[in-house]
Amino acid sequence: MTHVSAPATLAQLVARSRKLGADRSVCNWGGGNTSAKSLETDFRGRSARVLWVKGSGSDLASVTEASFTGLYMDDVMPLLERERMSDTDMVNYLAHCFYEPGRPRPSIETLLHGFLPFPHIDHTHADATNYFACAKDGEALARDCFGDTLIWIPYRRPGFGLAREVALALRAKPDARLVILAKHGLITWGDTDEACYASTLATIARARDYVESRIARADRPTFGGTRVSALQAEERHTIAAQVAPVLRGLVSEEKRQILRFEDGDDVLAFVSSQDAPRLATIGAACPDHLVHTKPWPLLVDWTPGQDSEALLASLREGVKAYVAKYRRYLEANEQQNLDPDAAAPVYRASDAVSDPHPRVILIPGVGMFTTGKDAAMADVSTQLYHRAIAVMRGAEACGGFISLSDAESYAVEYWPLEQYKLKMAPPEREFARHVVLVTGAAGGIGSATCRRVAQDGGHIVATDIDLAGAEQLAAYLNQHFGAGRAIAVKMDVTNEASVQAAFEQAALAFGGVDGIVSNAGLASSAPVTETSLAQWNKNWNVLATGYFLVAREGFRSLQAQGRGGNLVFVASKNALVAGKNAAAYSTAKAAEVHLARCLAEEGGQFGIRVNTVNPDAVLAGSRIWDSTWRQERASTYGVAPDQLEEVYRKRTTLGVNILPEDIAEAVAFFSSPTRSTKSTGNILNVDGGVAAAYPR
Ligand SMILES: [Zn+2]
């Protein structure tokens, strides 16, 4: 955007929107929009009435002035004289009304704001008013709660028609104070910014108090009480981690998904309840949940007390049945005209995304998994399902939860404008939808690898015996590449339980892993006569046993997932070439390289590739180049320790040192889901262009 004006009205509107968005029971993620109208001076120096309204693609909680679009009211208002208008015509028309160029596309709900005569308007999908909006007796109870100040609009898909209907209803009833849109949301307003905010909060509070007192008086417990008792936290996590990779494999049949596990109190109460089997089939609690949750969750048929094998069998059955049900829903609605106001019928685009797998998976007594193309999107599904549980609880006390019909759901889910947003998203990056676990992540090569993979869209499980170092790295990755993209886990590669626990954490955070980079290392150097047994064992523990333990757990996880995967071992030139005064290190590294070759043999049948990268003399940022090691190496070359870089620089033909980033590039090549899929059992030397045998 070249020119940003910041009128006082807009600044106030941003502040109000963020306050509303801060409470997710008021504004669900991405849902709702706000507006204000003000008198501005336009580029011609003329005074103009401008509608400031939240544009498409932002979330109220984090909006800035740039998230809003200004439209000339003089251009918007004549539309109210029309009787109908197609979505496409409306969007094209609004594109001509911009007060300032370069601002975001107006949302489909823009005219709800434009047509109403109020200076400040909030449109929210608040839980409390949706208790009424999504309930059988909702209209009658909402009238009882709000009296004559309420306008109730039966469900209709957002767009020109809904905006016009609301505007005409208000013309007929100018003293109304709120509008409830059935199965959708709330509209409130005010003459000033403060009055609007106060009205929104007061309306929501009143609905909440009204319904909560009904819930308190009800003789039936919430969700009919418990059907199964929830497991203890530790058992829940164990079983969830056990089944996560299998579930991830099942829902990734068409496109790989990132999973997120959640077992908050509301989730546990719902999934374990008497009513869950009935409620889970009814539909979404708000139209804008649909693209993130689909119309229904998958409620798995399993009872705590049965073993995890039974749960796995139910997950397989459940996903299969869900896919069949979803395909029937697609078929049943594919002839639907998605925009009755368009001149010619509008059907779902043939390339519309329609992965039939569930986005929300509920396990009685255990919790909920959600899926998404990345951790952030899986988190959005989680957040929206929390809202759905809250709305169902309230709506059940108002005569029973109701939702959109299948046809209505389909019309929203496959709405051409929603699909347009999906298509406008930038192409996915190389490591998108992939999870890579890195050992020794806090070190030079480890952290360079994590950065390299995260930069190209990957999710990172940063493990290290140095938890603080791994946490620092994960924080950096989350800050630079998107929240939720990395987790830090303490792992001692020589400890069986610690390795297992790290993979469990990866399963709970992301559903599983796709790549494992074994990089944890150490360095020790001594003539054989001075090598202690402890030193010998330590090298073998970390470099041979440690790589075995991580690989074994990695294989188990990848095989459970059933979608292939890869392992990359970071070895050393010492694995191939004798290293003077480093027998323990070099032989253990040789074992590591041979382990990789053996695993490449075993992995082929499961689509698991295992390759090795051999770095030579990486100095910068490397933790193994501590002072002792540096001294030893320096004495090998007969130079002072601080001249070591110089020696290595001279060795390379290009005159450059080997950096951790160079190793990371080689690791990324083998770890890549696209670039090296036909290679296994290989060794790639990264030696600066000089054969590793030098000097002899
Ligand atoms: Zn809405």
XYZ file of C-alpha atoms in Angstrom, residues 77-662:
586
model
C -25.999 3.087 -0.908
C -27.619 3.007 -4.390
C -27.237 -0.795 -4.273
C -29.989 -0.946 -1.682
C -32.442 -0.016 -4.445
C -31.652 -3.262 -6.247
C -33.625 -6.361 -5.468
C -30.911 -8.907 -6.083
C -27.276 -9.121 -6.991
C -24.955 -12.060 -7.557
C -21.842 -12.503 -5.409
C -19.555 -11.865 -8.338
C -21.399 -8.705 -9.363
C -21.317 -7.463 -5.776
C -17.581 -8.082 -5.401
C -16.874 -6.417 -8.754
C -19.092 -3.462 -7.897
C -17.430 -2.929 -4.516
C -14.015 -2.950 -6.171
C -15.070 0.336 -7.833
C -16.027 1.969 -4.527
C -12.557 2.128 -2.952
C -11.768 5.348 -1.135
C -8.080 4.381 -1.172
C -6.519 1.939 -3.606
C -4.523 -1.075 -2.448
C -6.639 -1.980 0.560
C -7.900 -5.531 1.191
C -10.793 -7.081 -0.679
C -14.087 -6.262 1.041
C -15.641 -9.277 2.749
C -18.914 -10.822 1.618
C -20.515 -9.275 4.722
C -19.545 -5.703 3.754
C -23.053 -4.627 2.791
C -24.438 -5.704 6.193
C -22.441 -2.714 7.419
C -22.968 -0.416 4.462
C -26.762 -0.681 4.301
C -27.424 -0.065 8.001
C -27.767 3.600 9.011
C -25.605 3.341 12.169
C -22.201 5.051 12.452
C -20.567 2.101 14.300
C -21.456 -1.564 13.814
C -20.172 -4.859 15.213
C -21.012 -8.147 13.551
C -19.840 -11.019 15.727
C -20.394 -14.761 15.976
C -20.578 -14.649 19.767
C -21.170 -17.924 21.612
C -23.894 -16.515 23.857
C -26.172 -15.168 21.116
C -25.446 -18.267 19.024
C -26.977 -20.277 21.897
C -30.239 -18.835 20.556
C -29.214 -18.691 16.910
C -28.456 -22.424 16.832
C -31.351 -23.680 18.983
C -34.764 -25.123 18.197
C -36.531 -22.689 20.528
C -33.949 -19.988 19.938
C -36.199 -17.378 18.389
C -38.872 -17.552 21.102
C -36.303 -17.524 23.898
C -34.330 -14.680 22.317
C -37.560 -12.665 22.155
C -38.182 -13.467 25.799
C -34.644 -12.337 26.634
C -34.503 -9.167 24.519
C -38.161 -8.237 24.154
C -39.131 -5.913 21.369
C -35.580 -4.701 20.728
C -34.763 -7.844 18.728
C -34.884 -8.482 15.020
C -34.602 -12.172 14.131
C -33.570 -13.066 10.589
C -34.020 -16.701 9.507
C -30.922 -18.392 8.056
C -29.793 -17.250 4.691
C -26.378 -17.426 3.154
C -24.323 -14.226 3.654
C -24.235 -11.925 0.633
C -26.316 -9.175 -0.961
C -29.664 -10.800 -0.164
C -28.977 -11.142 3.550
C -27.640 -7.574 3.820
C -30.716 -6.202 2.080
C -33.111 -8.263 4.194
C -31.516 -6.970 7.390
C -31.596 -3.376 6.122
C -35.281 -3.598 5.217
C -36.135 -5.238 8.550
C -34.479 -2.329 10.328
C -36.328 0.205 8.220
C -39.547 -1.410 9.349
C -38.417 -1.445 12.977
C -36.070 1.500 13.515
C -36.052 1.202 17.326
C -34.514 -2.302 17.294
C -31.242 -2.677 19.246
C -29.900 -5.935 17.880
C -30.241 -8.415 15.039
C -29.738 -12.148 15.470
C -28.987 -14.003 12.257
C -30.248 -17.556 12.720
C -27.515 -20.252 12.706
C -24.960 -17.500 12.167
C -24.403 -14.502 14.464
C -25.204 -11.116 15.908
C -25.318 -7.484 14.745
C -25.115 -4.634 17.265
C -24.397 -0.930 16.825
C -24.054 2.496 18.393
C -23.835 6.202 17.630
C -20.306 6.319 18.991
C -17.474 3.837 19.144
C -17.908 3.457 22.918
C -21.680 3.034 22.662
C -21.259 0.331 20.024
C -18.725 -1.603 22.069
C -20.877 -1.284 25.193
C -23.973 -2.470 23.331
C -22.161 -5.505 21.912
C -20.860 -6.554 25.319
C -24.153 -5.874 27.112
C -26.115 -7.848 24.518
C -23.781 -10.811 24.792
C -23.783 -10.679 28.606
C -27.572 -10.583 28.680
C -27.878 -13.613 26.415
C -25.253 -15.456 28.428
C -26.951 -14.766 31.769
C -30.303 -15.789 30.362
C -29.069 -19.100 28.983
C -26.750 -19.882 31.904
C -29.672 -19.592 34.285
C -31.628 -22.036 32.118
C -28.651 -24.399 32.205
C -28.496 -24.064 36.005
C -32.226 -24.812 36.316
C -32.211 -27.749 33.893
C -32.819 -31.142 35.433
C -30.654 -32.836 32.832
C -26.876 -32.525 33.237
C -24.807 -30.864 30.496
C -24.589 -33.109 27.431
C -26.691 -35.681 29.300
C -23.852 -36.488 31.727
C -20.965 -38.836 31.175
C -21.180 -41.882 28.963
C -17.610 -42.986 29.619
C -15.186 -41.730 32.255
C -12.170 -39.799 31.072
C -8.709 -41.289 31.502
C -6.086 -39.595 33.692
C -3.897 -37.027 31.954
C -0.875 -39.290 31.695
C -2.858 -42.185 30.245
C -4.568 -39.843 27.798
C -1.257 -38.561 26.522
C 0.256 -42.016 26.270
C -2.601 -43.406 24.242
C -2.910 -40.266 22.099
C 0.797 -40.369 21.283
C 0.504 -44.068 20.467
C -2.312 -43.649 17.948
C -1.360 -40.238 16.529
C 1.012 -41.434 13.770
C -1.509 -44.060 12.617
C -4.280 -41.464 12.559
C -2.027 -38.996 10.759
C -1.313 -41.610 8.134
C -5.037 -42.293 7.690
C -6.079 -38.651 7.245
C -3.084 -37.905 5.011
C -4.196 -40.219 2.250
C -4.807 -37.346 -0.185
C -2.654 -34.634 1.363
C -0.295 -34.818 4.301
C -1.789 -33.186 7.401
C -0.373 -31.759 10.593
C -2.279 -32.975 13.663
C -2.819 -31.258 16.970
C -3.962 -32.951 20.174
C -6.169 -31.209 22.705
C -7.750 -32.466 25.916
C -9.070 -29.431 27.776
C -11.928 -29.892 30.274
C -14.646 -28.802 27.827
C -13.338 -31.189 25.175
C -13.134 -34.112 27.599
C -16.605 -33.460 28.963
C -18.044 -33.367 25.461
C -16.278 -36.367 23.925
C -17.105 -38.508 26.964
C -20.757 -37.451 27.180
C -24.062 -39.259 26.601
C -25.103 -36.776 23.948
C -21.878 -36.618 21.929
C -22.923 -39.374 19.480
C -26.117 -37.449 18.639
C -24.673 -33.918 18.675
C -21.658 -34.855 16.568
C -23.917 -35.633 13.608
C -25.935 -32.386 13.605
C -23.599 -29.921 11.893
C -21.396 -26.872 12.359
C -22.158 -24.255 15.013
C -21.481 -21.351 12.640
C -21.066 -21.167 8.854
C -17.501 -19.883 9.030
C -16.389 -22.989 10.947
C -17.123 -25.131 7.939
C -13.942 -24.708 5.922
C -11.917 -25.504 9.055
C -13.968 -28.233 10.737
C -16.217 -29.654 7.976
C -19.894 -30.131 8.849
C -19.263 -32.909 11.363
C -16.410 -34.291 13.445
C -15.497 -37.982 13.516
C -16.490 -39.401 16.900
C -14.539 -42.612 17.286
C -16.349 -45.680 18.588
C -14.155 -46.699 21.525
C -14.409 -46.901 25.296
C -11.533 -46.233 27.700
C -10.624 -49.569 29.180
C -10.464 -51.169 25.749
C -6.876 -51.427 24.545
C -5.079 -49.271 22.021
C -5.368 -52.000 19.361
C -9.142 -51.657 19.591
C -8.763 -47.882 19.283
C -6.595 -48.248 16.198
C -9.171 -50.545 14.624
C -11.932 -48.027 15.416
C -9.896 -45.178 13.963
C -9.407 -47.115 10.732
C -13.101 -47.982 10.533
C -14.155 -44.510 11.565
C -12.032 -42.663 9.007
C -13.230 -45.017 6.275
C -16.885 -44.470 7.174
C -16.343 -40.713 7.427
C -14.784 -40.526 3.980
C -17.712 -42.473 2.527
C -20.218 -40.186 4.278
C -18.413 -37.063 3.112
C -18.323 -38.306 -0.466
C -22.081 -38.935 -0.326
C -22.541 -35.366 0.912
C -20.489 -34.066 -2.027
C -22.418 -36.143 -4.529
C -25.807 -35.241 -3.085
C -25.081 -31.540 -3.453
C -22.991 -31.261 -6.566
C -25.978 -30.154 -8.647
C -26.730 -27.320 -6.265
C -26.808 -23.800 -7.681
C -24.464 -21.967 -5.337
C -25.699 -18.494 -6.235
C -29.408 -18.290 -7.059
C -28.968 -14.554 -7.744
C -26.509 -15.068 -10.582
C -27.711 -14.906 -14.191
C -26.506 -18.454 -14.858
C -26.327 -21.234 -12.234
C -23.029 -21.402 -10.307
C -21.619 -24.807 -9.419
C -18.683 -25.907 -7.366
C -15.474 -25.416 -9.313
C -14.209 -28.738 -10.606
C -10.829 -28.089 -8.982
C -12.297 -27.090 -5.605
C -10.390 -28.608 -2.720
C -12.462 -31.496 -1.406
C -10.271 -33.759 0.704
C -12.922 -36.024 2.254
C -11.019 -36.753 5.479
C -12.193 -35.469 8.872
C -10.666 -32.291 10.302
C -11.863 -32.948 13.865
C -11.460 -36.401 15.445
C -12.987 -37.003 18.885
C -11.868 -39.909 21.094
C -14.101 -40.656 24.106
C -12.227 -40.329 27.404
C -9.059 -39.160 25.655
C -9.577 -35.880 23.777
C -9.564 -34.404 20.307
C -7.259 -34.318 17.296
C -7.612 -31.607 14.682
C -5.862 -31.483 11.330
C -4.568 -28.721 9.084
C -2.031 -27.955 6.404
C 0.199 -26.576 9.169
C 0.184 -26.257 12.944
C -1.483 -22.848 12.781
C -4.407 -24.166 10.734
C -4.779 -27.248 12.945
C -4.908 -24.799 15.848
C -7.666 -22.796 14.151
C -9.745 -25.981 13.879
C -9.102 -26.622 17.573
C -10.184 -23.125 18.534
C -13.313 -23.319 16.418
C -14.298 -26.668 17.882
C -14.014 -25.201 21.386
C -16.556 -22.626 20.202
C -18.754 -25.379 18.754
C -18.762 -27.225 22.094
C -19.682 -24.014 23.925
C -22.505 -23.219 21.479
C -23.874 -26.788 21.633
C -23.929 -26.645 25.431
C -25.975 -23.433 25.432
C -28.208 -24.383 22.512
C -29.087 -27.692 24.157
C -30.611 -25.674 27.019
C -32.704 -23.731 24.484
C -34.697 -26.581 23.021
C -31.834 -28.419 21.355
C -28.897 -27.678 19.074
C -29.682 -27.209 15.389
C -27.399 -26.412 12.484
C -27.310 -25.738 8.790
C -28.830 -28.406 6.559
C -26.377 -30.393 4.439
C -27.306 -28.278 1.418
C -26.704 -25.053 3.358
C -23.380 -26.359 4.664
C -22.267 -27.352 1.211
C -23.199 -23.943 -0.191
C -20.872 -22.307 2.344
C -18.075 -24.885 2.221
C -17.903 -24.778 -1.573
C -18.849 -21.156 -1.997
C -16.851 -19.883 -4.954
C -15.611 -16.908 -2.924
C -14.234 -19.144 -0.162
C -12.600 -21.315 -2.771
C -11.173 -18.191 -4.370
C -9.408 -17.400 -1.083
C -7.932 -20.910 -1.000
C -6.743 -20.600 -4.575
C -5.169 -17.200 -3.936
C -3.003 -18.700 -1.176
C 0.677 -18.831 -2.194
C 1.940 -22.198 -3.477
C 3.113 -24.552 -0.744
C 6.819 -24.680 -0.015
C 9.120 -27.680 -0.259
C 8.758 -28.885 3.350
C 5.117 -27.786 3.793
C 3.016 -30.367 5.711
C 6.241 -32.118 6.819
C 7.701 -32.577 10.273
C 11.427 -33.020 10.763
C 12.950 -34.136 14.063
C 16.549 -33.043 14.553
C 18.879 -34.299 17.270
C 21.617 -32.088 18.605
C 19.481 -29.203 17.322
C 21.051 -26.568 19.554
C 24.475 -26.981 17.935
C 25.834 -25.341 14.796
C 24.846 -27.917 12.160
C 21.666 -28.827 14.036
C 20.349 -25.294 14.247
C 21.388 -24.496 10.656
C 19.433 -27.586 9.538
C 16.370 -26.543 11.527
C 16.489 -23.053 10.043
C 16.959 -24.422 6.543
C 13.973 -26.779 6.769
C 11.712 -24.311 8.604
C 12.464 -21.615 6.046
C 11.011 -23.871 3.385
C 7.804 -24.580 5.262
C 8.769 -27.506 7.524
C 7.736 -28.116 11.125
C 10.600 -28.774 13.505
C 11.022 -30.977 16.562
C 14.239 -29.508 17.944
C 15.732 -32.032 20.344
C 18.898 -31.634 22.344
C 20.295 -32.663 25.689
C 20.629 -28.897 26.170
C 16.955 -27.992 26.541
C 17.581 -24.267 26.981
C 19.501 -24.181 23.703
C 16.745 -26.072 21.898
C 14.104 -23.762 23.375
C 15.978 -20.711 22.201
C 16.135 -22.138 18.700
C 12.430 -23.100 18.679
C 11.502 -19.589 19.818
C 13.544 -18.153 16.950
C 11.876 -20.468 14.425
C 8.383 -19.686 15.703
C 9.072 -15.988 15.554
C 10.498 -16.028 12.038
C 8.540 -18.758 10.314
C 5.139 -18.757 12.053
C 3.733 -19.601 15.456
C 3.545 -23.290 16.293
C 6.115 -24.327 13.706
C 8.703 -25.670 16.150
C 8.816 -27.342 19.523
C 11.832 -27.944 21.758
C 12.266 -31.298 23.462
C 14.989 -32.477 25.803
C 16.440 -35.702 24.501
C 19.425 -37.774 25.545
C 20.077 -39.972 22.516
C 21.781 -42.599 24.680
C 18.716 -43.080 26.850
C 15.985 -45.357 25.505
C 13.170 -43.777 27.551
C 14.267 -40.260 26.698
C 14.261 -41.027 22.973
C 10.823 -42.608 23.207
C 9.448 -39.653 25.155
C 10.708 -37.197 22.540
C 8.897 -39.036 19.765
C 5.751 -39.051 21.921
C 5.975 -35.287 22.256
C 6.373 -34.962 18.500
C 3.252 -37.113 18.038
C 1.192 -34.950 20.398
C 2.413 -31.681 18.859
C 2.250 -32.565 15.152
C 0.831 -36.092 14.874
C 4.170 -37.664 14.005
C 7.311 -37.035 11.981
C 8.311 -37.373 8.326
C 12.044 -36.889 8.560
C 14.614 -37.601 11.241
C 18.012 -35.910 11.196
C 20.439 -37.631 13.543
C 23.097 -35.093 14.222
C 23.835 -35.270 17.961
C 27.561 -35.544 18.373
C 30.593 -35.091 20.469
C 34.276 -34.914 19.792
C 37.150 -36.398 21.586
C 40.649 -36.799 20.524
C 43.485 -38.728 22.087
C 46.206 -41.184 21.091
C 45.051 -44.742 21.628
C 47.364 -45.241 24.580
C 45.642 -42.376 26.338
C 42.063 -43.233 25.386
C 40.164 -44.259 28.497
C 37.499 -46.942 28.382
C 35.013 -44.301 29.488
C 35.960 -42.124 26.528
C 35.709 -45.044 24.145
C 32.283 -46.021 25.514
C 31.022 -42.465 25.427
C 31.823 -42.135 21.732
C 30.139 -45.427 20.987
C 27.169 -44.586 23.201
C 26.389 -41.322 21.455
C 27.472 -42.043 17.880
C 26.531 -45.700 17.490
C 23.990 -46.627 20.178
C 22.397 -43.168 20.150
C 21.906 -43.247 16.389
C 20.472 -46.747 16.687
C 17.963 -45.714 19.383
C 16.763 -42.644 17.470
C 16.558 -44.600 14.220
C 14.617 -47.445 15.856
C 12.031 -45.059 17.289
C 11.933 -43.152 14.007
C 11.293 -46.345 12.055
C 8.489 -47.314 14.447
C 6.836 -43.942 14.062
C 7.214 -43.809 10.262
C 5.955 -47.357 9.839
C 2.909 -46.637 12.018
C 2.171 -43.625 9.838
C 2.582 -45.652 6.672
C 3.487 -42.685 4.458
C 7.199 -43.308 3.947
C 9.761 -40.860 5.254
C 13.470 -40.489 5.602
C 16.424 -40.485 7.951
C 19.581 -38.476 7.481
C 22.684 -39.252 9.519
C 25.266 -36.564 9.989
C 28.533 -38.518 10.129
C 32.070 -37.326 9.495
C 34.906 -37.778 7.048
C 36.465 -39.754 9.901
C 33.943 -42.502 9.183
C 35.696 -43.166 5.869
C 39.205 -41.932 6.445
C 41.412 -42.752 9.390
C 41.670 -39.857 11.785
C 44.894 -39.620 13.664
C 44.486 -39.585 17.431
C 40.754 -40.139 17.123
C 40.226 -43.906 17.130
C 37.197 -43.916 19.407
C 35.464 -41.145 17.473
C 36.342 -42.423 14.020
C 35.333 -46.029 14.605
C 32.047 -45.013 16.191
C 31.402 -42.736 13.195
C 32.183 -45.683 10.896
C 29.593 -47.746 12.762
C 27.111 -44.909 12.303
C 27.653 -44.825 8.544
C 27.233 -48.574 8.275
C 24.094 -48.443 10.406
C 22.659 -45.985 7.872
C 23.438 -48.410 5.021
C 21.805 -51.306 6.885
C 18.702 -49.240 7.607
C 18.506 -48.154 3.975
C 18.205 -51.878 3.148
C 15.441 -52.347 5.706
C 13.594 -49.122 4.992
C 13.042 -49.587 1.280
C 9.950 -51.753 1.653
C 8.336 -49.038 3.824
C 9.314 -46.119 1.612
C 11.836 -44.997 4.215
C 15.085 -43.620 2.806
C 18.267 -43.436 4.878
C 21.209 -41.322 3.752
C 24.355 -39.893 5.252
C 26.005 -36.502 5.026
C 29.721 -36.390 5.763
C 30.886 -32.981 6.870
C 34.549 -32.205 7.032
C 35.903 -29.609 9.394
C 32.965 -27.344 10.019
C 34.276 -24.702 12.334
C 31.854 -21.809 12.601
C 29.193 -22.280 15.225
C 30.121 -25.897 15.834
C 29.925 -27.073 19.388
C 32.277 -29.983 18.930
C 35.105 -27.608 18.216
C 35.637 -26.885 21.846
C 39.045 -25.848 23.046
C 40.520 -29.329 23.564
C 39.487 -30.543 20.158
C 40.708 -27.333 18.566
C 44.067 -27.678 20.273
C 44.430 -31.267 19.178
C 43.603 -30.464 15.573
C 45.850 -27.437 15.569
C 48.767 -29.507 16.804
C 48.106 -32.064 14.054
C 48.725 -29.306 11.531
C 51.487 -27.725 13.564
C 49.746 -24.361 13.946
C 48.392 -22.308 16.817
C 44.711 -23.027 17.713
C 43.489 -19.668 16.408
C 45.117 -20.344 13.021
C 43.005 -23.405 12.387
C 40.416 -21.538 10.273
C 43.249 -20.272 8.099
C 44.555 -23.796 7.514
C 41.119 -25.045 6.516
C 40.509 -22.063 4.284
C 43.678 -22.775 2.356
C 42.654 -26.372 1.896
C 39.582 -25.479 -0.093
C 39.865 -24.803 -3.776
C 37.407 -21.928 -3.581
C 39.126 -20.411 -0.637
C 36.010 -20.623 1.521
C 35.397 -22.357 4.771
C 32.718 -25.010 5.192
C 29.828 -23.525 7.116
C 27.060 -25.252 9.071
C 24.704 -23.904 6.395
C 26.576 -25.932 3.773
